[in-house]
Tab-separated table of C-alpha atoms in Angstrom:
chain	number	residue	atom	x	y	z
A	1492	MET	CA	-15.920	1.338	17.199
A	1493	ALA	CA	-12.598	1.564	19.037
A	1494	ARG	CA	-10.843	-0.431	16.344
A	1495	VAL	CA	-12.256	1.874	13.664
A	1496	LEU	CA	-10.733	4.827	15.525
A	1497	LEU	CA	-7.390	2.948	15.838
A	1498	VAL	CA	-7.328	2.380	12.058
A	1499	ALA	CA	-8.308	5.995	11.372
A	1500	ALA	CA	-5.612	7.357	13.675
A	1501	GLY	CA	-3.014	5.083	12.057
A	1502	GLY	CA	-4.191	6.168	8.628
A	1503	ALA	CA	-3.707	9.802	9.589
A	1504	VAL	CA	-0.142	9.094	10.749
A	1505	GLY	CA	0.678	7.105	7.620
A	1506	SER	CA	-0.792	9.749	5.258
A	1507	ALA	CA	1.150	12.538	6.975
A	1508	VAL	CA	4.382	10.562	6.738
A	1509	ARG	CA	3.746	9.809	3.077
A	1510	TYR	CA	3.238	13.523	2.388
A	1511	LEU	CA	6.460	14.432	4.207
A	1512	VAL	CA	8.425	11.746	2.419
A	1513	ALA	CA	7.118	13.023	-0.939
A	1514	LEU	CA	8.163	16.604	-0.107
A	1515	ALA	CA	11.593	15.486	1.016
A	1516	ALA	CA	12.112	13.326	-2.051
A	1517	VAL	CA	11.267	16.175	-4.405
A	1518	ALA	CA	13.569	18.512	-2.512
A	1519	TRP	CA	16.446	16.001	-2.466
A	1520	LEU	CA	16.065	14.153	-5.704
A	1521	GLY	CA	13.891	16.359	-7.933
A	1522	PRO	CA	10.458	15.875	-9.482
A	1523	THR	CA	11.417	13.750	-12.487
A	1524	PHE	CA	10.532	10.406	-10.859
A	1525	PRO	CA	8.103	9.541	-7.997
A	1526	TRP	CA	10.938	8.726	-5.576
A	1527	GLY	CA	8.786	9.412	-2.542
A	1528	THR	CA	6.040	7.035	-3.650
A	1529	LEU	CA	8.640	4.390	-4.413
A	1530	ALA	CA	10.246	4.875	-1.051
A	1531	VAL	CA	6.999	4.561	0.950
A	1532	ASN	CA	5.919	1.560	-1.089
A	1533	LEU	CA	9.189	-0.239	-0.511
A	1534	VAL	CA	9.376	0.603	3.178
A	1535	GLY	CA	5.656	-0.110	3.656
A	1536	SER	CA	5.965	-3.499	1.984
A	1537	PHE	CA	8.824	-4.461	4.322
A	1538	LEU	CA	7.051	-3.111	7.352
A	1539	ILE	CA	3.722	-4.843	6.760
A	1540	GLY	CA	5.538	-8.147	6.340
A	1541	LEU	CA	7.434	-7.560	9.588
A	1542	VAL	CA	4.355	-6.482	11.555
A	1543	GLN	CA	2.203	-9.313	10.227
A	1544	GLN	CA	4.883	-11.837	11.144
A	1545	LEU	CA	5.223	-10.437	14.631
A	1546	ALA	CA	1.456	-10.246	15.162
A	1547	VAL	CA	-0.050	-13.197	13.320
A	1548	GLU	CA	2.733	-15.770	13.352
A	1549	ALA	CA	4.674	-14.977	16.527
A	1550	LEU	CA	1.883	-13.346	18.544
A	1551	VAL	CA	4.313	-10.679	19.755
A	1552	LEU	CA	1.972	-7.831	18.854
A	1553	GLY	CA	-1.663	-7.693	19.805
A	1554	GLU	CA	-4.605	-7.402	17.396
A	1555	ASP	CA	-5.201	-3.698	18.147
A	1556	THR	CA	-1.526	-2.898	17.508
A	1557	ARG	CA	-1.559	-4.935	14.281
A	1558	LEU	CA	-4.668	-3.115	13.046
A	1559	PHE	CA	-3.201	0.310	13.932
A	1560	LEU	CA	0.065	-0.439	12.175
A	1561	THR	CA	-1.053	-2.471	9.134
A	1562	THR	CA	-4.508	-1.283	8.155
A	1563	GLY	CA	-3.945	2.174	9.631
A	1564	VAL	CA	-0.392	3.375	9.273
A	1565	MET	CA	0.578	1.151	6.319
A	1566	GLY	CA	-2.750	1.795	4.626
A	1567	GLY	CA	-2.166	5.546	4.916
A	1568	LEU	CA	1.501	5.338	4.085
A	1569	THR	CA	1.146	3.172	0.997
A	1570	THR	CA	-1.423	1.338	-1.006
A	1571	TYR	CA	1.120	-1.184	-2.042
A	1572	SER	CA	1.882	-2.829	1.238
A	1573	ALA	CA	-1.315	-4.833	1.579
A	1574	PHE	CA	-1.115	-5.958	-2.027
A	1575	SER	CA	2.479	-7.061	-1.435
A	1576	TYR	CA	1.698	-9.000	1.766
A	1577	GLU	CA	-1.370	-10.700	0.316
A	1578	THR	CA	0.437	-11.683	-2.858
A	1579	VAL	CA	3.436	-13.059	-0.974
A	1580	ARG	CA	1.155	-15.032	1.295
A	1581	LEU	CA	-0.534	-16.594	-1.777
A	1582	PHE	CA	2.863	-17.720	-3.052
A	1583	GLU	CA	3.938	-18.984	0.386
A	1584	THR	CA	0.795	-21.071	0.774
A	1585	GLY	CA	1.305	-22.771	-2.599
A	1586	ALA	CA	-1.284	-20.745	-4.456
A	1587	ALA	CA	1.182	-19.519	-7.068
A	1588	TRP	CA	-1.357	-19.163	-9.849
A	1589	GLN	CA	-3.540	-16.973	-7.628
A	1590	GLY	CA	-0.479	-14.927	-6.678
A	1591	TRP	CA	0.394	-14.330	-10.300
A	1592	LEU	CA	-3.236	-13.645	-11.125
A	1593	ASN	CA	-3.298	-11.028	-8.347
A	1594	VAL	CA	-0.087	-9.364	-9.693
A	1595	ILE	CA	-1.311	-9.293	-13.287
A	1596	VAL	CA	-4.934	-8.331	-12.679
A	1597	THR	CA	-4.117	-5.710	-10.048
A	1598	THR	CA	-1.391	-4.104	-12.124
A	1599	ALA	CA	-3.225	-4.166	-15.433
A	1600	ALA	CA	-6.662	-3.289	-13.980
A	1601	CYS	CA	-5.377	-0.473	-11.776
A	1602	LEU	CA	-3.341	1.096	-14.531
A	1603	GLY	CA	-6.234	0.727	-16.987
A	1604	LEU	CA	-8.773	2.128	-14.562
A	1605	CYS	CA	-6.445	5.049	-13.764
A	1606	LEU	CA	-6.252	5.783	-17.478
A	1607	LEU	CA	-10.013	5.471	-17.740
A	1608	GLY	CA	-10.450	7.851	-14.810
A	1609	LEU	CA	-8.086	10.374	-16.387
A	1610	THR	CA	-9.908	10.097	-19.720
A	1611	THR	CA	-13.346	10.437	-18.060
A	1612	GLY	CA	-12.128	13.540	-16.184
A	1613	ARG	CA	-10.830	15.057	-19.398
A	1614	VAL	CA	-14.113	14.393	-21.189
A	1615	LEU	CA	-16.150	15.852	-18.303
A	1616	LEU	CA	-13.916	18.957	-18.210
A	1617	ALA	CA	-14.221	19.390	-21.976
A	1618	LEU	CA	-18.014	19.398	-21.661
A	1619	ARG	CA	-18.150	22.416	-19.377
């Protein structure tokens, strides 16, 4: 249960940071492109790689710290960091076809399902 609370606390931190970055990006760069989302995805992808390397490979960070930072903070900050890390690991371990499959299926399926969700919402709203 303690680890669940660590992940939840990290998620709260990451979500709050994502919100603040989005506000700052709109204020500084305008609303015409999702600069805040791009920024947190890029930073999160770098940070999850760094944290995983320090925790899993070098054993510099403990498991609780890794969970707090990766699953919690990075999970709240970005949804792209875990995808990035897992895909890179597939390529690094010689599973290139699985890496490409993950890139293609995740991208196509997520975009398609987002469109489906939007369409479903529009249909449901039109029925009321």
